[in-house]
Amino acid sequence: MPVKTFIEAIREGLAEEMRRDPTTIVLGEDVGLKGGVFLATDGLHGEFGDDRVIDTPLTESMIVGASIGAAVNGLRPIAEIQFADFIFPAFNQILSEAARMRYRSNNALGVPMTIRAPYGGGVHGALYHSQSVEAFFTHIPGLKVVIPSTPYDAKGLLRSSIRNDDPVLFFEHKKMYRSVRGEVPDGEYTVPLGRAQVTRVGSRVTVVAYGLMAHYALEAADRAAEDGISVEVVDVRTLRPLDRETLLSSVRKTGKCLVVYEDNKFGGYGAEIAAIVAEEAFEFLDGPVTRVAGPDVPGVPYNHVLEDWFMVNPDKILAAIRTLAAY
Amino acid sequence: MAATPRTREEQPPVDGGDPSVNVGKPGAEHGKSAARLGADLGLDDDALVGMYRMVALARAIDERMWILNRSGRIPFVISGQGHEGAQVGITWALRRAHDWIAPFYRSIATCLTFGMTARDMMTAQYATANDPSSGGRQMPGHYGHPSHNIVSVSSPVATQILHAVGIALAARIRGTDQVAMTFMGEGSSNQGDVHEGLNFAAIHHLPFVLVVENNGYAISVPATKELALPDVAARASGYGIPGVVVDGADVLACYRASKIAVERARRGEGPTLIEAKVTRLTGHSSDDQQTKYRAAEELTAERARDALPHFREQLRAVGILDDATVARIDAENRVIVDDATTYAEAQPDPDPATALDHVYAEGVEGTF
């Protein structure tokens, strides 16, 4: 099976979906001739032309708002927000309009739109090129939020997102674009939304993670095994809808749950996971639901020492696993 | 009910005219002779009467909403009184069930002209289960009707301009020959989405028309504190598109401006900004007391800018309307409004068991 980088899988997913469905368009800043600042859309303009690969002005609200209208009138827009950090000017369109259109029109109007945005730190992007923004969107009914961690999942989940009849936020950890490789089969396949995956089977501690953290969790689990601690890793993959069953069945088996996320700890997505586990698997727990997350500062600092201080890494996860296992 | 708006095919071409100039100033083009009123616009007498009937119907529905509110039958009203003439004239130039509109909360006459019925409007007031706008989920005034190509309205203002721009983008890409028109107040024109939308629509020459219904107030804030310009339309030059100021009390001038803009859009020549100077005859909403910030003299003067009597006298002066016809239309509208009220009042409330429906499309994967 061919091995590809994370971004190659995304690029292929976009191109194949555009070939399959002529109603798909891509729009965003620099997505045309340049092919995106990370080259996620490289080659699409040459193949599909001006009408279907649209360079927009620096107008995030317009990119999303016009995508909503285009979706209402028969297209399937794939909007790129160049960095997740810059999605906030579009927040009103996503929250007030895209998320509510189906509900407020009593199911008469849907918004089949995918918004792709690179997120995450560890790339010397400092405060405004490193943010994890998923919690803002997982809070909103009507939106779906996807964060893949492997090239296989990225391509398969992207296909499912584009074909989905609801607005999907598709966040890609930019540190993984070229550092993560994996097998991606040729030909048609999809990964369904709303399914978590157990990426490592274990018995004593469940670690729940997504995106880059799903890789760090596996690395920490491997090292914990050297200490004789058997760790199960659940890669959430779709944050909303959340696959509660896979999550809860793992915790019911291990009795211990560690949630790992890169966002600021307070009020982050992992807090919801912790609450669900506490509510629905309390009698199976043999220790406190624990979180490892980013510190509560307004952004990831630029200086490499400060950035290292901010970032969750396998060492921090391993330390938390040991503490929880010993509880 | 009302006559069907003329389609593009049925109308002769407009005879030129520079859209970037004021149209419809009093005494400009119309009323030269009885036989010719509307002829240069391709409007025959039936169409003119149909337009009048629609303006009057919108007013009658609107007035009924206030009575229902003040008598405690419905909790909230947001009104279009003073805007009806501009709304009917401008919307009349579109092709129903083909073009798209993204209305705003005062768009009662717009939505009626584009295909919604009095029953549709009144079920929205009563928030009944069969309210076509939202099934009782939104406040009154948040109209929508997808089978008539009317986009659902939300409460944050000016968001809809981008939806209409996107609809126009899709129309161009799909080659549907559709025009997307959106409506807002002058207060909304200060939102960033307006700039982003006009800029993009102008760059791509999209079939898009932005209608600003300038009634001089954003709730209580007067236009002098909203704009440093007398006309919102002046901003159009900043996007390289025509900006048109039209007298909102002159229905035919509004139709003319819209017809020019719509045909320009359909020819692929890009968007137009139409600013209709209208008046707001009521408070911002049923929760507002406008006498707190508008002087009695001003309110009296604003009555003189009401399109309904203006249009009626215009048609009467050329013999298209007479007292008997006016009385008949009023009586017919009363029947329509009575029927809509009785009908809406009898419709059931939504079942709370359905309140979780339609957050997502049916058959989605996973749990929430």
XYZ file of C-alpha atoms in Angstrom:
695
model
C 0.000 0.000 0.000
C 1.445 3.415 -0.896
C 2.841 5.490 1.954
C 1.928 9.166 1.915
C 2.284 12.240 4.036
C -0.650 13.717 5.875
C -0.900 16.633 3.451
C -0.597 14.422 0.385
C -3.582 12.474 1.604
C -5.589 15.657 2.049
C -4.597 16.978 -1.365
C -5.585 13.692 -2.994
C -8.857 13.639 -1.132
C -9.724 17.118 -2.367
C -8.802 16.350 -5.979
C -10.667 13.060 -6.070
C -13.808 14.544 -4.589
C -13.687 17.419 -7.067
C -13.364 14.937 -9.932
C -16.220 12.858 -8.581
C -18.643 15.703 -7.919
C -18.707 18.742 -10.218
C -20.677 20.723 -7.633
C -17.667 20.866 -5.296
C -15.673 24.086 -5.264
C -12.667 25.211 -3.238
C -12.319 28.769 -2.053
C -9.995 30.620 0.266
C -6.940 32.804 0.450
C -4.095 31.699 -1.850
C -5.755 28.411 -2.775
C -5.369 29.032 -6.524
C -2.104 29.223 -8.428
C -0.071 29.076 -5.238
C -1.974 25.992 -4.125
C -2.359 27.141 -0.532
C 0.323 28.307 1.862
C 0.797 24.679 2.966
C 0.179 23.425 -0.612
C -2.939 21.520 0.371
C -4.680 22.691 -2.803
C -1.616 22.479 -5.043
C -2.567 21.531 -8.596
C -6.314 21.965 -8.163
C -6.458 25.274 -9.998
C -4.672 23.825 -12.987
C -7.097 20.931 -13.171
C -10.390 22.593 -12.249
C -9.932 26.247 -13.228
C -11.064 29.613 -11.930
C -14.679 28.719 -11.355
C -14.005 25.835 -8.995
C -10.802 26.953 -7.279
C -11.352 30.517 -6.172
C -8.750 32.817 -4.678
C -10.581 35.120 -2.304
C -9.630 38.415 -0.706
C -8.584 38.356 2.965
C -12.164 38.049 4.149
C -12.850 35.093 6.399
C -16.458 36.035 7.086
C -17.081 36.270 3.334
C -15.367 32.951 2.647
C -17.743 31.214 5.035
C -20.835 33.361 4.401
C -20.623 33.027 0.623
C -20.028 29.303 1.062
C -23.287 29.107 2.988
C -25.115 30.810 0.129
C -23.407 28.669 -2.489
C -24.401 25.570 -0.523
C -27.996 26.772 -0.335
C -27.955 27.171 -4.118
C -26.687 23.742 -5.004
C -22.929 23.608 -4.552
C -20.706 21.829 -2.028
C -18.126 24.436 -1.050
C -14.867 23.468 0.608
C -13.648 26.624 2.295
C -10.075 26.984 3.470
C -9.277 29.237 6.395
C -5.548 29.705 6.032
C -4.862 29.288 9.756
C -7.446 28.278 12.345
C -6.282 31.313 14.317
C -7.963 33.539 11.722
C -11.336 31.843 11.783
C -12.781 34.233 14.344
C -13.955 36.907 11.868
C -16.075 34.088 10.412
C -17.320 32.895 13.786
C -20.633 34.708 13.488
C -21.325 33.162 10.093
C -20.426 29.688 11.379
C -22.284 29.944 14.676
C -25.289 32.104 13.816
C -25.843 31.029 10.236
C -24.277 27.738 9.120
C -24.962 25.865 12.347
C -28.572 27.018 12.636
C -29.783 27.105 9.049
C -31.276 23.620 9.085
C -32.878 24.022 12.503
C -34.252 27.475 11.937
C -35.690 26.559 8.529
C -37.344 23.439 9.954
C -35.137 21.178 7.828
C -35.853 23.010 4.577
C -32.352 24.384 4.046
C -29.106 22.577 4.764
C -25.541 23.792 4.453
C -23.346 21.035 2.983
C -20.087 22.863 3.520
C -16.648 21.824 4.731
C -14.342 24.343 6.355
C -10.714 23.211 6.438
C -8.259 24.950 8.730
C -4.723 24.132 9.905
C -4.409 24.361 13.691
C -1.962 23.603 16.466
C 1.410 24.531 17.898
C 4.936 23.252 18.073
C 5.888 24.900 14.800
C 7.185 28.248 16.084
C 3.978 29.911 15.062
C 3.589 31.812 18.327
C 0.304 33.209 19.575
C -1.457 33.645 16.242
C -0.365 30.620 14.249
C -0.631 27.890 16.879
C -4.093 27.865 18.343
C -6.386 24.957 18.976
C -9.877 26.298 18.331
C -11.957 23.134 18.304
C -13.759 23.740 21.600
C -15.443 26.875 20.267
C -17.086 24.789 17.578
C -17.764 21.514 19.376
C -19.940 23.571 21.698
C -22.363 24.397 18.876
C -25.157 21.966 17.910
C -25.518 21.891 14.147
C -21.784 21.730 13.486
C -19.623 18.663 13.049
C -15.978 18.790 14.042
C -13.359 16.425 12.655
C -9.670 16.149 13.585
C -7.826 13.298 11.893
C -4.420 12.049 12.990
C -3.310 9.723 10.179
C -3.074 10.141 6.401
C -5.540 7.275 5.978
C -8.088 8.892 8.256
C -7.453 12.345 6.833
C -8.382 11.276 3.336
C -11.275 9.072 4.354
C -12.754 11.573 6.808
C -12.296 14.452 4.363
C -14.292 12.556 1.759
C -17.046 11.895 4.301
C -17.024 15.537 5.381
C -17.390 16.851 1.832
C -20.229 14.429 1.115
C -21.975 15.235 4.379
C -25.093 17.374 4.250
C -24.189 19.438 7.322
C -21.444 22.001 7.928
C -18.205 20.330 8.981
C -15.164 21.928 10.593
C -12.134 19.920 9.470
C -9.041 20.796 11.475
C -5.592 19.641 10.368
C -2.622 19.821 12.726
C -0.014 21.677 10.724
C 2.919 19.991 12.483
C 1.690 16.713 11.026
C 1.491 17.861 7.388
C 4.908 16.551 6.472
C 6.090 14.783 9.606
C 3.396 12.116 9.644
C 3.335 9.397 7.008
C 1.129 6.405 6.628
C -0.433 3.918 4.295
C -3.163 5.240 2.061
C -4.787 2.796 -0.338
C -5.446 3.723 -3.924
C -9.050 3.954 -4.899
C -12.255 4.764 -3.207
C -12.695 4.455 0.535
C -14.244 6.590 3.235
C -13.966 6.770 6.994
C -17.352 7.469 8.569
C -17.833 10.521 10.762
C -18.635 9.869 14.403
C -16.432 6.823 14.930
C -13.511 6.810 17.328
C -10.770 4.244 16.962
C -8.851 2.228 19.514
C -5.338 2.665 18.154
C -3.608 0.675 20.892
C -5.166 -2.021 23.020
C -4.376 -2.020 26.751
C -5.875 -2.882 30.110
C -4.856 -0.478 32.907
C -5.267 3.103 31.634
C -7.278 4.621 28.791
C -5.733 7.635 27.101
C -8.142 9.672 24.975
C -6.612 12.004 22.387
C -6.917 13.403 18.867
C -4.760 15.075 16.239
C -1.076 15.397 17.057
C -1.817 14.312 20.621
C -3.007 10.936 19.352
C 0.573 10.308 18.176
C 2.109 11.552 21.402
C -0.287 9.359 23.361
C 0.868 6.277 21.440
C 4.496 7.185 22.055
C 3.852 7.628 25.763
C 1.922 4.348 25.848
C 4.856 2.496 24.295
C 7.156 3.834 26.980
C 4.653 3.074 29.730
C 4.627 -0.528 28.530
C 8.325 -0.697 29.388
C 7.267 0.028 32.990
C 4.684 -2.721 32.781
C 1.721 -0.345 32.440
C -0.691 -1.507 29.773
C -2.252 1.565 28.100
C -5.181 1.694 25.715
C -5.307 4.670 23.350
C -8.550 5.990 21.875
C -8.208 8.352 18.930
C -11.463 10.341 18.906
C -11.167 11.409 15.226
C -14.607 13.044 15.181
C -15.132 15.382 18.119
C -18.747 16.010 17.250
C -20.622 13.752 16.885
C -18.632 11.962 19.580
C -18.451 8.185 19.595
C -19.384 7.727 23.244
C -19.598 3.954 23.048
C -15.990 3.353 22.035
C -14.816 5.851 24.641
C -16.936 4.508 27.480
C -16.355 0.840 26.753
C -12.620 1.434 26.937
C -12.885 3.265 30.259
C -15.206 0.604 31.659
C -12.527 -1.941 30.824
C -9.490 -0.090 32.207
C -11.161 1.883 35.024
C -8.855 4.822 34.443
C -9.081 7.698 32.020
C -6.519 10.281 30.971
C -7.629 12.926 28.471
C -4.976 14.668 26.410
C -5.493 17.825 24.405
C -3.295 20.644 23.214
C -5.745 23.493 23.827
C -5.781 25.502 27.050
C -6.894 23.221 29.830
C -9.781 25.261 31.234
C -12.965 24.636 29.301
C -11.220 22.733 26.520
C -12.763 19.837 24.624
C -11.180 17.360 27.032
C -13.289 18.795 29.825
C -16.374 17.485 28.048
C -14.807 14.040 27.672
C -13.979 14.047 31.377
C -17.526 15.047 32.260
C -19.054 12.331 30.087
C -16.814 9.683 31.638
C -17.598 10.926 35.144
C -21.328 10.916 34.470
C -21.641 7.695 32.571
C -18.859 5.439 33.827
C -18.408 6.560 37.435
C -18.945 3.151 38.955
C -16.195 1.701 36.775
C -13.593 4.301 37.701
C -10.623 3.447 39.869
C -9.078 6.888 39.943
C -9.837 10.465 38.998
C -10.435 11.347 35.377
C -7.293 13.307 34.617
C -6.354 15.835 31.981
C -3.058 16.769 30.392
C -3.499 19.939 28.374
C -1.958 23.263 27.438
C -1.448 25.814 30.195
C -3.910 28.660 30.550
C -2.025 31.447 28.823
C -3.475 33.369 25.885
C -1.351 31.668 23.270
C 1.704 29.566 22.517
C 4.815 31.722 23.073
C 7.339 32.020 20.238
C 10.682 31.496 21.966
C 11.590 27.811 21.697
C 12.052 27.340 25.426
C 8.721 28.953 26.135
C 7.069 26.996 23.347
C 8.418 23.738 24.743
C 7.060 24.761 28.128
C 3.609 25.210 26.591
C 3.352 22.116 24.456
C 1.993 18.834 25.638
C 4.530 16.140 24.796
C 5.020 12.407 25.364
C 6.981 13.050 28.585
C 4.110 14.950 30.148
C 1.627 12.301 29.060
C 3.845 9.494 30.384
C 4.154 11.213 33.760
C 0.390 11.503 33.991
C -0.069 7.851 32.983
C 2.302 6.737 35.743
C 0.531 8.839 38.355
C -2.879 7.610 37.297
C -1.786 3.984 37.062
C -0.423 4.176 40.605
C -3.579 5.707 42.022
C -55.030 37.323 -4.772
C -52.505 39.613 -6.375
C -51.408 39.534 -9.980
C -48.341 37.510 -10.742
C -45.249 39.677 -11.178
C -44.172 40.006 -14.746
C -41.325 37.804 -15.765
C -38.359 39.056 -17.652
C -39.588 37.526 -20.880
C -42.855 39.384 -20.638
C -41.236 42.742 -20.202
C -39.822 44.920 -22.970
C -36.241 46.038 -22.438
C -35.646 49.129 -20.359
C -34.696 52.049 -22.531
C -31.154 52.702 -21.428
C -30.565 54.898 -18.428
C -27.457 55.337 -16.378
C -27.998 53.360 -13.190
C -25.470 55.397 -11.263
C -27.715 58.430 -11.067
C -30.670 59.184 -8.906
C -33.936 57.917 -10.244
C -37.458 58.500 -9.099
C -37.079 61.975 -7.751
C -40.507 63.572 -7.633
C -41.724 64.527 -11.053
C -38.908 62.745 -12.839
C -40.380 60.269 -15.277
C -43.866 59.239 -14.506
C -47.393 60.436 -14.759
C -46.906 62.291 -17.998
C -50.168 60.995 -19.360
C -52.855 58.618 -18.275
C -52.330 56.216 -21.107
C -48.626 55.872 -20.691
C -48.071 55.400 -16.971
C -45.863 52.359 -16.642
C -45.755 51.740 -20.379
C -42.067 52.546 -20.666
C -41.455 49.959 -17.945
C -43.507 47.274 -19.637
C -46.174 47.450 -16.950
C -49.767 47.342 -18.136
C -52.715 48.490 -16.053
C -53.309 45.039 -14.608
C -49.740 44.935 -13.399
C -50.041 48.372 -11.826
C -53.210 47.393 -10.023
C -51.516 44.185 -8.944
C -48.644 46.151 -7.486
C -51.021 48.438 -5.661
C -52.942 45.471 -4.313
C -49.710 44.019 -2.969
C -48.650 47.239 -1.243
C -52.083 47.493 0.337
C -52.121 43.834 1.367
C -48.738 44.111 3.057
C -49.991 47.137 4.969
C -53.189 45.361 5.955
C -51.302 42.326 7.257
C -48.872 44.557 9.103
C -51.624 46.561 10.767
C -53.341 43.349 11.807
C -50.124 42.147 13.428
C -50.061 45.229 15.641
C -53.702 44.771 16.630
C -52.992 41.165 17.550
C -49.972 42.236 19.549
C -51.715 45.031 21.404
C -54.612 42.728 22.216
C -52.244 40.169 23.660
C -52.653 37.508 20.977
C -49.066 37.524 19.716
C -46.061 38.576 21.777
C -43.953 40.417 19.217
C -44.186 42.388 15.995
C -41.518 43.902 13.826
C -43.003 46.001 11.127
C -42.501 46.954 7.504
C -44.858 49.915 7.471
C -43.395 52.642 5.299
C -41.241 50.185 3.353
C -43.958 48.426 1.355
C -43.864 50.536 -1.787
C -40.124 50.137 -2.232
C -40.297 46.438 -1.434
C -43.045 45.699 -3.944
C -41.522 47.862 -6.671
C -38.054 46.384 -6.270
C -39.090 42.766 -5.852
C -41.486 42.968 -8.808
C -38.515 43.006 -11.187
C -37.369 39.524 -10.156
C -38.471 36.188 -11.564
C -40.364 34.314 -8.889
C -39.330 30.739 -8.075
C -36.226 31.242 -10.206
C -34.239 34.087 -8.717
C -33.380 34.135 -5.008
C -33.968 36.640 -2.249
C -32.330 36.928 1.148
C -34.757 39.180 3.012
C -34.560 40.899 6.385
C -36.988 41.326 9.237
C -38.989 44.139 7.626
C -39.429 42.262 4.345
C -43.147 41.561 4.634
C -44.067 43.052 1.256
C -40.927 41.614 -0.326
C -41.784 38.091 0.760
C -45.433 38.481 -0.265
C -44.407 39.738 -3.696
C -41.987 36.854 -4.069
C -44.597 34.220 -3.336
C -45.376 33.896 0.357
C -49.040 34.145 1.274
C -50.866 36.006 3.988
C -51.359 32.658 5.739
C -47.600 32.060 5.563
C -46.960 35.423 7.179
C -49.561 34.993 9.870
C -48.506 31.492 10.863
C -45.060 32.993 11.414
C -46.643 35.500 13.796
C -48.362 32.737 15.706
C -45.300 30.439 15.497
C -47.420 27.461 14.570
C -46.191 23.993 13.707
C -46.863 24.590 10.015
C -45.270 28.038 9.852
C -43.243 27.674 6.649
C -40.533 30.068 7.784
C -39.287 28.013 10.701
C -41.987 25.768 12.125
C -42.398 28.109 15.060
C -38.734 28.097 16.014
C -37.899 31.704 15.243
C -39.372 34.987 16.421
C -41.881 36.645 14.098
C -40.269 38.599 11.286
C -37.675 35.931 10.544
C -39.141 34.916 7.241
C -38.030 32.191 4.903
C -39.597 29.904 2.343
C -37.215 27.653 0.446
C -39.790 26.529 -2.108
C -40.040 30.164 -3.158
C -36.229 30.597 -3.043
C -36.444 32.783 0.041
C -33.493 32.266 2.394
C -34.198 31.968 6.116
C -33.595 35.185 8.082
C -31.548 35.310 11.282
C -31.329 38.054 13.880
C -27.700 39.191 13.489
C -27.949 41.836 10.780
C -26.174 41.886 7.407
C -25.160 38.232 7.550
C -27.584 37.591 4.698
C -25.647 39.707 2.232
C -22.973 37.025 2.126
C -25.528 34.298 1.629
C -26.911 36.164 -1.371
C -23.396 36.677 -2.705
C -22.790 32.940 -2.393
C -26.087 32.181 -4.097
C -25.044 34.492 -6.924
C -21.653 32.785 -7.096
C -23.324 29.384 -7.368
C -25.721 30.732 -9.996
C -22.832 31.907 -12.123
C -20.851 28.690 -11.703
C -23.898 26.534 -12.433
C -25.049 28.768 -15.287
C -28.585 29.076 -13.956
C -29.268 32.669 -15.060
C -30.464 33.447 -11.539
C -30.109 36.775 -9.770
C -29.669 36.980 -6.002
C -31.122 40.019 -4.284
C -30.778 40.860 -0.630
C -32.376 43.488 1.551
C -31.283 45.314 4.694
C -31.620 48.572 6.563
C -29.105 51.376 6.479
C -27.978 50.459 9.974
C -26.836 47.081 8.686
C -24.781 48.773 5.999
C -22.117 49.484 8.604
C -21.413 45.830 9.274
C -18.188 44.367 7.933
C -20.011 41.621 6.052
C -21.439 44.285 3.720
C -17.985 45.435 2.702
C -16.700 41.890 2.288
C -19.740 40.891 0.247
C -19.857 43.894 -2.071
C -16.136 43.673 -2.678
C -16.259 40.018 -3.647
C -19.432 40.356 -5.726
C -17.928 43.280 -7.608
C -14.608 41.519 -8.267
C -16.420 38.566 -9.813
C -19.246 40.532 -11.513
C -21.776 38.376 -9.733
C -25.522 38.573 -10.469
C -26.210 40.264 -7.172
C -28.299 43.233 -6.068
C -28.071 44.787 -2.619
C -31.099 46.790 -1.553
C -30.709 49.169 1.364
C -34.038 50.329 2.743
C -32.973 53.525 4.456
C -35.653 54.578 6.931
C -33.373 56.944 8.782
C -33.079 55.009 12.017
C -31.254 52.026 13.463
C -33.716 51.430 16.302
C -33.217 54.867 17.926
C -29.952 55.968 16.358
C -30.553 58.489 13.546
C -28.829 58.270 10.179
C -26.646 61.242 11.086
C -24.982 59.040 13.695
C -24.849 56.017 11.400
C -23.240 57.552 8.316
C -21.010 60.503 7.534
C -22.616 60.599 4.097
C -26.168 61.461 3.086
C -26.453 58.331 0.963
C -25.384 54.744 1.591
C -25.373 54.373 -2.186
C -22.323 56.623 -2.405
C -20.304 53.771 -0.987
C -20.887 51.755 -4.145
C -18.203 53.710 -5.963
C -15.701 52.269 -3.526
C -16.449 48.843 -4.963
C -16.593 49.968 -8.582
C -20.310 49.284 -8.942
C -23.347 51.486 -9.549
C -25.028 53.003 -6.526
C -28.583 54.157 -7.029
C -30.703 56.352 -4.793
C -34.405 55.992 -5.277
C -37.431 57.524 -3.599
C -38.986 54.696 -1.642
C -42.400 56.325 -1.810
C -42.339 56.085 -5.606
C -43.189 52.487 -6.432
C -42.526 52.795 -10.137
C -39.189 54.494 -9.618
C -38.228 51.607 -7.350
C -39.325 49.142 -10.009
C -37.314 50.990 -12.645
C -34.151 50.989 -10.551
C -34.554 47.319 -9.750
C -35.307 46.339 -13.330
C -32.140 48.048 -14.527
C -30.089 46.399 -11.779
C -31.571 42.944 -12.321
C -31.064 43.039 -16.067
C -27.537 44.297 -15.616
C -26.890 41.431 -13.191
C -28.402 38.882 -15.548
C -26.248 40.131 -18.404
C -23.178 39.332 -16.313
C -22.237 42.946 -15.726
C -22.158 42.675 -11.965
C -23.852 43.939 -8.847
C -25.753 47.117 -8.065
C -26.453 48.812 -4.758
C -29.945 50.316 -4.616
C -30.755 52.619 -1.734
C -34.459 53.275 -1.308
C -35.263 56.218 0.919
C -38.213 54.949 2.897
C -39.868 55.886 6.138
C -40.496 53.923 9.295
C -44.058 54.593 10.312
C -43.940 52.462 13.455
C -41.500 51.943 16.267
C -38.571 49.645 15.593
C -40.652 46.824 17.021
C -43.588 46.270 19.349
C -41.145 46.644 22.242
C -40.063 50.130 21.126
C -41.589 53.536 21.883
C -40.320 55.771 19.109
C -41.894 58.953 20.468
C -39.056 58.865 23.009
C -36.567 59.817 20.303
C -38.658 61.107 17.363
C -40.549 64.394 17.551
C -44.252 64.506 16.778
C -43.618 66.907 13.905
C -41.145 64.496 12.384
C -43.584 61.614 12.589
C -46.265 63.709 10.959
C -43.912 64.726 8.187
C -42.867 61.119 7.649
C -46.484 60.179 7.000
C -46.260 62.320 3.865
C -43.594 59.936 2.551
C -45.859 56.900 2.790
C -45.904 55.028 -0.518
C -49.400 53.590 -0.070
C -51.424 56.806 -0.464
C -48.841 58.175 -2.876
C -49.188 55.206 -5.218
C -52.965 55.156 -4.838
C -53.238 58.810 -5.839
C -50.794 58.292 -8.674
C -52.941 55.526 -10.146
C -56.148 57.380 -9.404
C -54.863 60.479 -11.172
C -54.405 58.579 -14.421
C -57.649 56.664 -14.114
C -56.212 53.254 -13.429
C -57.799 53.180 -9.981
C -61.155 54.597 -8.986
C -62.935 54.700 -5.667
C -64.849 51.543 -6.365
C -61.724 49.604 -7.268
C -59.888 50.866 -4.200
C -62.824 49.869 -2.018
C -62.969 46.453 -3.659
C -59.243 45.848 -3.139
C -59.514 46.927 0.478
C -62.425 44.564 0.999
C -60.614 41.684 -0.678
C -57.517 42.303 1.401
C -59.602 42.393 4.537
C -60.981 38.964 3.660
C -57.461 37.668 3.011
C -56.179 39.028 6.319
C -59.195 37.762 8.249
C -58.758 34.348 6.706
C -55.036 34.302 7.468
C -55.635 35.334 11.066
C -58.377 32.789 11.644
C -56.344 30.132 9.936
C -53.154 30.819 11.881
C -54.969 30.997 15.191
C -56.437 27.552 14.601
C -53.139 25.872 13.780
C -51.514 23.736 16.470
C -48.346 24.631 18.288
C -45.297 22.543 17.459
C -44.983 19.299 19.414
C -42.127 19.610 21.947
C -41.139 16.110 20.885
C -39.977 17.644 17.594
C -37.750 20.255 19.200
C -34.707 18.011 18.823
C -35.367 17.418 15.140
C -33.327 18.924 12.313
C -30.223 19.883 14.218
C -28.482 17.689 11.651
C -29.589 15.987 8.461
C -31.406 12.704 8.916
C -29.400 9.528 9.172
C -26.210 11.011 10.565
C -23.536 8.809 12.012
C -22.602 8.678 15.667
C -24.204 10.051 18.772
C -24.406 13.563 20.110
